mmCIF file of C-alpha atoms and ligand atoms in Angstrom:
data_model
loop_
_atom_site.group_PDB
_atom_site.id
_atom_site.type_symbol
_atom_site.label_atom_id
_atom_site.label_comp_id
_atom_site.label_asym_id
_atom_site.label_seq_id
_atom_site.Cartn_x
_atom_site.Cartn_y
_atom_site.Cartn_z
ATOM 1 C CA MET K 20 -0.056 0.004 -0.044
ATOM 2 C CA GLN K 21 2.775 2.405 0.898
ATOM 3 C CA ASP K 22 4.470 1.534 -2.461
ATOM 4 C CA LEU K 23 1.229 2.479 -4.230
ATOM 5 C CA LEU K 24 1.255 5.922 -2.629
ATOM 6 C CA VAL K 25 4.869 6.531 -3.542
ATOM 7 C CA ALA K 26 4.053 5.477 -7.130
ATOM 8 C CA VAL K 27 1.086 7.819 -7.264
ATOM 9 C CA LEU K 28 3.114 10.737 -5.870
ATOM 10 C CA ASP K 29 5.902 9.951 -8.315
ATOM 11 C CA SER K 30 3.325 10.164 -11.141
ATOM 12 C CA TRP K 31 2.346 13.564 -9.994
ATOM 13 C CA ASP K 32 5.981 14.714 -9.900
ATOM 14 C CA ARG K 33 6.476 13.400 -13.405
ATOM 15 C CA GLY K 34 3.389 15.279 -14.684
ATOM 16 C CA ASN K 35 4.698 18.422 -13.068
ATOM 17 C CA ARG K 36 8.068 17.925 -14.799
ATOM 18 C CA ILE K 37 6.338 17.372 -18.122
ATOM 19 C CA LEU K 38 4.341 20.566 -17.787
ATOM 20 C CA THR K 39 7.520 22.516 -16.828
ATOM 21 C CA ASN K 40 9.298 20.878 -19.797
ATOM 22 C CA LEU K 41 6.555 22.097 -22.052
ATOM 23 C CA LEU K 42 6.860 25.631 -20.638
ATOM 24 C CA GLN K 43 10.624 25.720 -21.131
ATOM 25 C CA SER K 44 10.505 24.294 -24.619
ATOM 26 C CA LEU K 45 7.996 26.731 -26.028
ATOM 27 C CA PRO K 46 9.169 28.232 -29.304
ATOM 28 C CA GLU K 47 9.674 31.905 -29.637
ATOM 29 C CA GLY K 48 6.366 33.751 -29.307
ATOM 30 C CA GLY K 49 4.715 30.541 -27.957
ATOM 31 C CA LEU K 50 3.500 32.185 -24.731
ATOM 32 C CA GLU K 51 1.268 34.506 -26.840
ATOM 33 C CA ALA K 52 -0.077 31.687 -29.063
ATOM 34 C CA ARG K 53 -3.951 31.142 -29.069
ATOM 35 C CA ALA K 54 -6.053 28.484 -30.761
ATOM 36 C CA THR K 55 -8.625 31.072 -31.890
ATOM 37 C CA ALA K 56 -8.867 34.818 -31.413
ATOM 38 C CA GLY K 57 -11.203 34.409 -28.394
ATOM 39 C CA SER K 58 -9.199 31.593 -26.717
ATOM 40 C CA PRO K 59 -6.848 32.186 -23.880
ATOM 41 C CA SER K 60 -3.161 32.503 -24.737
ATOM 42 C CA VAL K 61 -0.662 29.860 -23.676
ATOM 43 C CA ARG K 62 0.588 32.274 -21.064
ATOM 44 C CA GLN K 63 -2.912 32.478 -19.694
ATOM 45 C CA MET K 64 -3.381 28.789 -19.584
ATOM 46 C CA PHE K 65 -0.319 28.295 -17.511
ATOM 47 C CA GLY K 66 -1.639 30.980 -15.108
ATOM 48 C CA HIS K 67 -4.990 29.157 -15.050
ATOM 49 C CA MET K 68 -3.424 25.785 -14.205
ATOM 50 C CA TYR K 69 -1.488 27.365 -11.418
ATOM 51 C CA HIS K 70 -4.630 29.132 -10.194
ATOM 52 C CA GLU K 71 -6.536 25.828 -10.206
ATOM 53 C CA ARG K 72 -3.921 24.195 -8.015
ATOM 54 C CA MET K 73 -3.831 27.044 -5.558
ATOM 55 C CA ILE K 74 -7.611 27.517 -5.190
ATOM 56 C CA SER K 75 -8.052 23.804 -4.739
ATOM 57 C CA LEU K 76 -5.419 23.676 -2.078
ATOM 58 C CA GLN K 77 -7.154 26.535 -0.251
ATOM 59 C CA GLU K 78 -10.470 24.760 -0.384
ATOM 60 C CA GLU K 79 -9.364 21.271 0.235
ATOM 61 C CA THR K 80 -6.233 21.333 2.435
ATOM 62 C CA PRO K 81 -5.837 24.878 3.818
ATOM 63 C CA GLU K 82 -2.825 23.783 5.901
ATOM 64 C CA PHE K 83 -0.910 23.424 2.640
ATOM 65 C CA ALA K 84 -2.234 26.506 0.876
ATOM 66 C CA GLY K 85 -0.265 29.521 -0.328
ATOM 67 C CA GLY K 86 -1.590 32.733 -1.826
ATOM 68 C CA VAL K 87 -4.301 32.355 -4.456
ATOM 69 C CA PRO K 88 -3.766 34.506 -7.519
ATOM 70 C CA GLU K 89 -6.461 37.205 -7.823
ATOM 71 C CA LYS K 90 -7.335 36.509 -11.412
ATOM 72 C CA GLU K 91 -7.967 33.045 -12.688
ATOM 73 C CA TRP K 92 -6.491 33.697 -16.060
ATOM 74 C CA ALA K 93 -3.813 36.135 -14.939
ATOM 75 C CA ALA K 94 -0.830 36.237 -17.150
ATOM 76 C CA VAL K 95 2.484 35.430 -15.523
ATOM 77 C CA GLU K 96 5.378 37.632 -16.543
ATOM 78 C CA ASP K 97 8.156 35.211 -17.562
ATOM 79 C CA ARG K 98 8.935 31.606 -17.867
ATOM 80 C CA ALA K 99 11.318 31.436 -14.952
ATOM 81 C CA GLN K 100 8.657 32.790 -12.633
ATOM 82 C CA MET K 101 6.085 30.447 -13.983
ATOM 83 C CA ALA K 102 8.431 27.433 -13.556
ATOM 84 C CA GLU K 103 9.015 28.450 -9.924
ATOM 85 C CA LEU K 104 5.180 28.712 -9.330
ATOM 86 C CA LEU K 105 4.589 25.288 -10.863
ATOM 87 C CA ALA K 106 7.436 23.848 -8.712
ATOM 88 C CA ASP K 107 6.007 25.427 -5.534
ATOM 89 C CA SER K 108 2.334 24.558 -6.202
ATOM 90 C CA GLY K 109 3.391 21.054 -7.332
ATOM 91 C CA ARG K 110 5.117 20.476 -4.024
ATOM 92 C CA ARG K 111 2.203 21.783 -2.091
ATOM 93 C CA VAL K 112 -0.223 19.445 -3.831
ATOM 94 C CA ARG K 113 2.088 16.483 -3.375
ATOM 95 C CA ASN K 114 2.564 17.201 0.277
ATOM 96 C CA ALA K 115 -1.189 17.827 0.855
ATOM 97 C CA VAL K 116 -2.165 14.449 -0.653
ATOM 98 C CA ASP K 117 0.682 12.616 0.954
ATOM 99 C CA SER K 118 -0.311 13.967 4.340
ATOM 100 C CA ARG K 119 -4.041 13.360 4.070
ATOM 101 C CA VAL K 120 -3.538 9.769 2.819
ATOM 102 C CA ARG K 121 -1.181 8.978 5.595
ATOM 103 C CA GLN K 122 -3.554 10.373 8.198
ATOM 104 C CA GLY K 123 -6.490 8.488 6.534
ATOM 105 C CA ARG K 124 -8.322 11.810 6.352
ATOM 106 C CA GLN K 125 -10.632 13.066 3.642
ATOM 107 C CA LEU K 126 -10.057 16.362 1.887
ATOM 108 C CA ASP K 127 -12.213 19.209 3.345
ATOM 109 C CA LEU K 128 -14.662 19.837 0.382
ATOM 110 C CA SER K 129 -14.883 17.222 -2.225
ATOM 111 C CA TYR K 130 -13.525 13.854 -3.484
ATOM 112 C CA ASP K 131 -14.053 10.308 -2.171
ATOM 113 C CA HIS K 132 -10.312 9.983 -1.699
ATOM 114 C CA PRO K 133 -7.362 12.433 -1.649
ATOM 115 C CA ILE K 134 -5.830 10.530 -4.594
ATOM 116 C CA LEU K 135 -8.758 11.659 -6.760
ATOM 117 C CA PHE K 136 -7.647 15.196 -6.282
ATOM 118 C CA LEU K 137 -4.268 14.385 -7.870
ATOM 119 C CA GLN K 138 -5.977 12.562 -10.651
ATOM 120 C CA LEU K 139 -8.334 15.513 -11.403
ATOM 121 C CA LEU K 140 -5.393 17.993 -11.485
ATOM 122 C CA SER K 141 -3.443 15.506 -13.748
ATOM 123 C CA PHE K 142 -6.422 15.215 -16.043
ATOM 124 C CA HIS K 143 -6.921 18.979 -16.057
ATOM 125 C CA GLU K 144 -3.286 19.686 -16.922
ATOM 126 C CA ALA K 145 -3.155 17.064 -19.600
ATOM 127 C CA TYR K 146 -6.244 18.593 -21.088
ATOM 128 C CA HIS K 147 -4.650 22.026 -21.225
ATOM 129 C CA HIS K 148 -1.365 20.438 -22.422
ATOM 130 C CA GLY K 149 -3.157 19.325 -25.574
ATOM 131 C CA GLN K 150 -4.721 22.710 -25.965
ATOM 132 C CA ILE K 151 -1.407 24.421 -25.776
ATOM 133 C CA LYS K 152 0.058 22.132 -28.463
ATOM 134 C CA LEU K 153 -2.922 22.868 -30.646
ATOM 135 C CA ALA K 154 -2.588 26.629 -30.003
ATOM 136 C CA LEU K 155 1.072 26.530 -30.949
ATOM 137 C CA LYS K 156 0.279 24.678 -34.174
ATOM 138 C CA LEU K 157 -2.552 27.010 -35.177
ATOM 139 C CA SER K 158 -0.405 29.996 -34.444
ATOM 140 C CA GLY K 159 2.394 28.794 -36.751
ATOM 141 C CA VAL K 160 4.873 28.011 -33.997
ATOM 142 C CA PRO K 161 4.410 24.247 -33.487
ATOM 143 C CA LEU K 162 6.377 22.105 -31.136
ATOM 144 C CA SER K 163 7.705 19.144 -33.257
ATOM 145 C CA ASP K 164 7.215 15.628 -32.045
ATOM 146 C CA ASP K 165 11.023 15.179 -32.003
ATOM 147 C CA VAL K 166 11.251 17.944 -29.416
ATOM 148 C CA ALA K 167 8.117 17.020 -27.475
ATOM 149 C CA GLY K 168 8.644 13.272 -27.247
ATOM 150 C CA PRO K 169 11.624 13.218 -24.990
ATOM 151 C CA LEU K 170 10.163 15.954 -22.791
ATOM 152 C CA THR K 171 6.748 14.237 -22.347
ATOM 153 C CA TRP K 172 6.239 10.573 -23.072
ATOM 154 C CA ASP K 173 9.770 9.524 -22.162
ATOM 155 C CA VAL K 174 9.432 11.117 -18.702
ATOM 156 C CA TRP K 175 6.577 8.610 -17.989
ATOM 157 C CA ARG K 176 8.421 5.571 -19.276
ATOM 158 C CA ARG K 177 11.893 6.208 -17.915
ATOM 159 C CA ARG K 178 13.079 3.833 -15.206
ATOM 160 C CA THR K 179 14.868 5.513 -12.368
ATOM 161 C CA ALA K 180 17.334 4.014 -9.955
ATOM 162 C CA ALA K 181 14.705 4.137 -7.257
ATOM 163 C CA ALA K 182 12.570 1.647 -9.198
ATOM 164 C CA ASP K 183 15.316 -0.999 -9.594
HETATM 165 NI NI1 NI M 12 -9.079 24.516 -17.142
#
């Protein structure tokens, strides 16, 4: 059972790494890309994913919450700052779920089990990951599969020393 929790938390960490890899591999002008004129920009989508993490923490596990951005689709200035926010919120989510599972305690507002919170966020972020790739393509600054593959799918498959 403990191994399962470790594996689930590892999957969250890998998802966070993949999202950060996507952020850092965006082509020039990629942050401003949009799928359609009325769609959020890639920059706004990253802000939105961060906001979703932080508002959820505040609602579900206030003991792990940090500041919630005032605007849901607020644009973050630069990539380095966004990467830091993803790292910080990713750690908070991980620690929140780890703590509640170990205590055998529900989250405060929703979910049958704390793991479902992680699954929801992973689903949400994968959904926006696809939207970001599409926005890049439609804006003429696509991320090629050669670049994206090692930064995404390979992160899931890679065996680490810890798994041997
Ligand atoms: Ni969303």
